[in-house]
mmCIF file of C-alpha atoms in Angstrom:
data_model
loop_
_atom_site.group_PDB
_atom_site.id
_atom_site.type_symbol
_atom_site.label_atom_id
_atom_site.label_comp_id
_atom_site.label_asym_id
_atom_site.label_seq_id
_atom_site.Cartn_x
_atom_site.Cartn_y
_atom_site.Cartn_z
ATOM 1 C CA MET P 176 26.531 -11.942 -8.247
ATOM 2 C CA GLU P 177 28.889 -9.364 -9.563
ATOM 3 C CA THR P 178 28.466 -5.888 -8.887
ATOM 4 C CA TYR P 179 27.199 -4.913 -12.399
ATOM 5 C CA GLU P 180 24.757 -7.461 -12.174
ATOM 6 C CA PHE P 181 23.226 -5.885 -8.920
ATOM 7 C CA SER P 182 22.450 -3.020 -10.615
ATOM 8 C CA SER P 183 19.884 -4.862 -13.078
ATOM 9 C CA LEU P 184 18.128 -5.802 -9.661
ATOM 10 C CA ILE P 185 17.598 -2.376 -8.517
ATOM 11 C CA ASP P 186 16.213 -1.662 -12.303
ATOM 12 C CA GLU P 187 14.060 -4.558 -12.186
ATOM 13 C CA TYR P 188 12.582 -4.779 -8.374
ATOM 14 C CA GLY P 189 13.117 -1.384 -7.382
ATOM 15 C CA ASN P 190 9.948 0.326 -7.768
ATOM 16 C CA CYS P 191 8.199 -3.038 -5.954
ATOM 17 C CA ILE P 192 10.407 -2.508 -3.139
ATOM 18 C CA TYR P 193 9.640 1.279 -2.800
ATOM 19 C CA ARG P 194 5.929 0.590 -2.907
ATOM 20 C CA PHE P 195 6.384 -1.777 0.094
ATOM 21 C CA CYS P 196 8.455 0.870 2.054
ATOM 22 C CA LYS P 197 6.178 3.691 1.314
ATOM 23 C CA GLY P 198 3.203 1.532 2.446
ATOM 24 C CA MET P 199 4.674 0.387 5.570
ATOM 25 C CA THR P 200 6.357 3.614 6.665
ATOM 26 C CA TYR P 201 4.571 6.792 7.595
ATOM 27 C CA THR P 202 6.638 9.725 5.706
ATOM 28 C CA THR P 203 8.369 9.582 2.508
ATOM 29 C CA GLU P 204 11.672 9.852 4.371
ATOM 30 C CA ASP P 205 11.295 7.033 6.246
ATOM 31 C CA ALA P 206 10.146 4.847 3.184
ATOM 32 C CA GLU P 207 13.316 6.036 1.119
ATOM 33 C CA ASP P 208 15.463 5.266 4.264
ATOM 34 C CA LEU P 209 14.366 1.792 4.548
ATOM 35 C CA TYR P 210 14.524 1.227 0.765
ATOM 36 C CA GLN P 211 18.108 2.357 0.871
ATOM 37 C CA GLN P 212 18.821 -0.148 3.753
ATOM 38 C CA THR P 213 17.065 -3.001 1.792
ATOM 39 C CA PHE P 214 19.647 -2.721 -1.102
ATOM 40 C CA LEU P 215 22.442 -2.118 0.905
ATOM 41 C CA ILE P 216 21.939 -5.077 2.769
ATOM 42 C CA ALA P 217 21.116 -6.984 -0.317
ATOM 43 C CA PHE P 218 24.310 -5.644 -2.100
ATOM 44 C CA GLU P 219 26.424 -6.858 1.022
ATOM 45 C CA LYS P 220 24.694 -10.037 0.738
ATOM 46 C CA ARG P 221 24.574 -10.303 -2.910
ATOM 47 C CA HIS P 222 26.846 -13.529 -2.720
ATOM 48 C CA LYS P 223 23.531 -15.173 -1.379
ATOM 49 C CA LEU P 224 21.494 -14.021 -4.275
ATOM 50 C CA ASP P 225 20.552 -16.339 -6.898
ATOM 51 C CA ARG P 226 18.730 -14.885 -10.124
ATOM 52 C CA LYS P 227 17.143 -18.364 -10.687
ATOM 53 C CA GLY P 228 15.476 -18.151 -7.287
ATOM 54 C CA ASN P 229 12.985 -15.757 -6.133
ATOM 55 C CA VAL P 230 15.081 -12.269 -5.907
ATOM 56 C CA LYS P 231 11.668 -10.553 -5.437
ATOM 57 C CA ALA P 232 10.781 -12.610 -2.094
ATOM 58 C CA TYR P 233 14.018 -12.220 -0.758
ATOM 59 C CA LEU P 234 14.372 -8.477 -1.093
ATOM 60 C CA MET P 235 10.788 -8.576 0.608
ATOM 61 C CA GLN P 236 12.102 -10.389 3.378
ATOM 62 C CA ILE P 237 15.127 -8.024 4.053
ATOM 63 C CA ALA P 238 12.547 -4.873 3.705
ATOM 64 C CA SER P 239 10.383 -6.728 6.368
ATOM 65 C CA ASN P 240 12.744 -7.652 8.801
ATOM 66 C CA LEU P 241 14.450 -4.330 8.621
ATOM 67 C CA TRP P 242 11.024 -2.272 8.915
ATOM 68 C CA LYS P 243 9.804 -4.910 11.805
ATOM 69 C CA SER P 244 13.401 -4.081 13.518
ATOM 70 C CA HIS P 245 12.951 -0.032 13.160
ATOM 71 C CA LYS P 246 9.132 -0.072 13.968
ATOM 72 C CA THR P 247 9.257 0.684 17.469
ATOM 73 C CA THR P 248 11.448 3.612 16.337
ATOM 74 C CA TYR P 249 8.803 4.705 14.093
ATOM 75 C CA ALA P 250 5.873 4.114 16.467
ATOM 76 C CA ARG P 251 8.258 6.273 19.009
ATOM 77 C CA HIS P 252 8.650 8.746 16.724
ATOM 78 C CA GLU P 253 5.247 9.648 15.695
ATOM 79 C CA ARG P 254 3.768 9.382 19.813
ATOM 80 C CA ILE P 255 6.406 12.380 20.446
ATOM 81 C CA ALA P 256 5.961 14.346 17.039
ATOM 82 C CA PRO P 257 3.654 12.947 14.583
ATOM 83 C CA THR P 258 4.267 14.095 11.046
ATOM 84 C CA VAL P 259 2.202 14.851 8.127
ATOM 85 C CA SER P 260 2.870 13.951 4.498
ATOM 86 C CA TYR P 261 1.511 16.351 2.271
ATOM 87 C CA ASP P 262 2.451 13.786 -0.821
ATOM 88 C CA ASP P 263 -1.045 12.443 -1.105
ATOM 89 C CA MET P 264 -2.933 15.814 -1.121
ATOM 90 C CA GLU P 265 -1.448 17.035 -4.265
ATOM 91 C CA ILE P 266 -4.220 17.578 -7.213
ATOM 92 C CA ASP P 267 -3.487 16.410 -10.526
ATOM 93 C CA ILE P 268 -5.845 18.679 -12.910
ATOM 94 C CA ALA P 269 -4.263 17.078 -16.121
ATOM 95 C CA ASP P 270 -7.229 14.503 -16.189
ATOM 96 C CA ASP P 271 -10.155 16.497 -18.290
ATOM 97 C CA ASN P 272 -12.502 13.847 -17.474
ATOM 98 C CA MET P 273 -12.716 14.471 -13.730
ATOM 99 C CA ASP P 274 -13.587 17.740 -12.274
ATOM 100 C CA ILE P 275 -11.786 19.252 -9.549
ATOM 101 C CA SER P 276 -14.683 18.223 -7.001
ATOM 102 C CA GLU P 277 -14.442 14.451 -8.167
ATOM 103 C CA LYS P 278 -10.663 14.832 -7.788
ATOM 104 C CA ILE P 279 -10.695 15.889 -3.942
ATOM 105 C CA VAL P 280 -13.347 13.187 -3.153
ATOM 106 C CA SER P 281 -11.135 10.360 -4.451
ATOM 107 C CA ASP P 282 -7.866 11.902 -2.773
ATOM 108 C CA ASP P 283 -9.863 12.055 0.395
ATOM 109 C CA GLU P 284 -11.051 8.490 0.148
ATOM 110 C CA LYS P 285 -7.592 7.472 -0.437
ATOM 111 C CA LYS P 286 -6.386 9.245 2.654
ATOM 112 C CA LYS P 287 -9.247 7.730 4.241
ATOM 113 C CA LEU P 288 -8.201 4.204 3.379
ATOM 114 C CA LYS P 289 -4.376 4.886 4.205
ATOM 115 C CA ASP P 290 -5.421 6.063 7.629
ATOM 116 C CA CYS P 291 -7.606 2.758 8.043
ATOM 117 C CA ILE P 292 -4.799 0.501 6.883
ATOM 118 C CA ASP P 293 -2.060 2.536 8.955
ATOM 119 C CA LYS P 294 -4.376 1.423 11.905
ATOM 120 C CA LEU P 295 -4.570 -2.149 11.209
ATOM 121 C CA PRO P 296 -2.512 -4.720 13.156
ATOM 122 C CA ASP P 297 1.171 -4.824 11.914
ATOM 123 C CA LYS P 298 0.904 -8.471 10.677
ATOM 124 C CA LEU P 299 -2.250 -7.453 8.313
ATOM 125 C CA LYS P 300 -0.980 -4.253 7.177
ATOM 126 C CA GLN P 301 2.210 -6.060 6.484
ATOM 127 C CA VAL P 302 0.495 -8.214 4.317
ATOM 128 C CA VAL P 303 -2.026 -5.865 2.939
ATOM 129 C CA VAL P 304 0.873 -3.546 1.922
ATOM 130 C CA MET P 305 2.683 -6.206 0.187
ATOM 131 C CA PHE P 306 -0.303 -7.754 -1.804
ATOM 132 C CA TYR P 307 -2.157 -4.220 -2.977
ATOM 133 C CA GLY P 308 0.766 -1.821 -2.782
ATOM 134 C CA SER P 309 3.793 -4.095 -4.084
ATOM 135 C CA GLU P 310 1.506 -6.434 -6.112
ATOM 136 C CA LEU P 311 3.070 -9.522 -4.715
ATOM 137 C CA SER P 312 1.545 -12.828 -4.944
ATOM 138 C CA ILE P 313 0.172 -15.127 -1.934
ATOM 139 C CA GLU P 314 3.283 -17.528 -2.573
ATOM 140 C CA GLU P 315 5.860 -14.601 -2.583
ATOM 141 C CA ILE P 316 4.355 -13.058 0.717
ATOM 142 C CA SER P 317 4.496 -16.585 2.110
ATOM 143 C CA LYS P 318 8.021 -16.716 1.129
ATOM 144 C CA ALA P 319 9.184 -13.191 2.329
ATOM 145 C CA LEU P 320 7.131 -13.716 5.718
ATOM 146 C CA HIS P 321 8.011 -17.397 6.283
ATOM 147 C CA ILE P 322 4.528 -18.164 6.900
ATOM 148 C CA PRO P 323 2.481 -20.555 5.043
ATOM 149 C CA LYS P 324 0.012 -19.398 2.312
ATOM 150 C CA GLY P 325 -3.185 -20.124 4.360
ATOM 151 C CA THR P 326 -2.067 -17.818 7.031
ATOM 152 C CA VAL P 327 -1.626 -15.042 4.059
ATOM 153 C CA LYS P 328 -4.915 -15.369 2.739
ATOM 154 C CA SER P 329 -6.250 -15.436 6.288
ATOM 155 C CA ARG P 330 -4.555 -12.432 6.954
ATOM 156 C CA LEU P 331 -5.614 -10.684 3.738
ATOM 157 C CA HIS P 332 -9.305 -11.682 4.528
ATOM 158 C CA ASN P 333 -9.090 -10.342 8.077
ATOM 159 C CA ALA P 334 -7.796 -6.858 6.890
ATOM 160 C CA LYS P 335 -10.379 -6.994 4.186
ATOM 161 C CA GLU P 336 -12.903 -7.356 6.892
ATOM 162 C CA GLN P 337 -11.416 -4.858 9.191
ATOM 163 C CA LEU P 338 -11.131 -2.139 6.217
ATOM 164 C CA LYS P 339 -14.578 -2.643 5.454
ATOM 165 C CA ASN P 340 -15.806 -2.159 8.999
ATOM 166 C CA MET P 341 -13.633 0.862 9.566
ATOM 167 C CA LEU P 342 -14.802 2.432 6.197
ATOM 168 C CA GLU P 343 -18.681 1.558 7.214
ATOM 169 C CA GLY P 344 -18.048 3.306 10.468
ATOM 170 C CA GLU P 345 -19.220 0.112 12.426
ATOM 171 C CA VAL P 346 -15.714 0.542 14.430
ATOM 172 C CA SER P 347 -14.557 3.587 15.415
ATOM 173 C CA ILE P 348 -11.401 4.987 13.987
#
């Protein structure tokens, strides 16, 4: 793959990869770093990319591997100095159909869900973020993580059950 062709990959898959990175990391800065590292490695390995193959899964695999290798650093950082992202607290008052109290409740529910997802075991969190956040199919997740489709489905099911229990208050958060 030529260098000029690579920019079309960023245009095509950049948003999906960024959503995955954002879902897996704790801060916007970490997500941006992971995103940039993913495309840097993909650029370095562009000779291996085949546009006819599943490029999206290949990019997700790179991001996933980078995330796995850096998660201990993220965890240590969070234990030492927890960070708070205010990205989720912005209130968009442009929606005339929703009053401000409904918007705050909606944002609060999103924050609770994000907090619960962050508490999931890594294997479950990864699959949830790929499926719902990056909108990858079961097959694409299977290829990206090198696990059977049944394992992906099982992890999604287990994650949904754990999230349901956390949100209903059966399990202490």
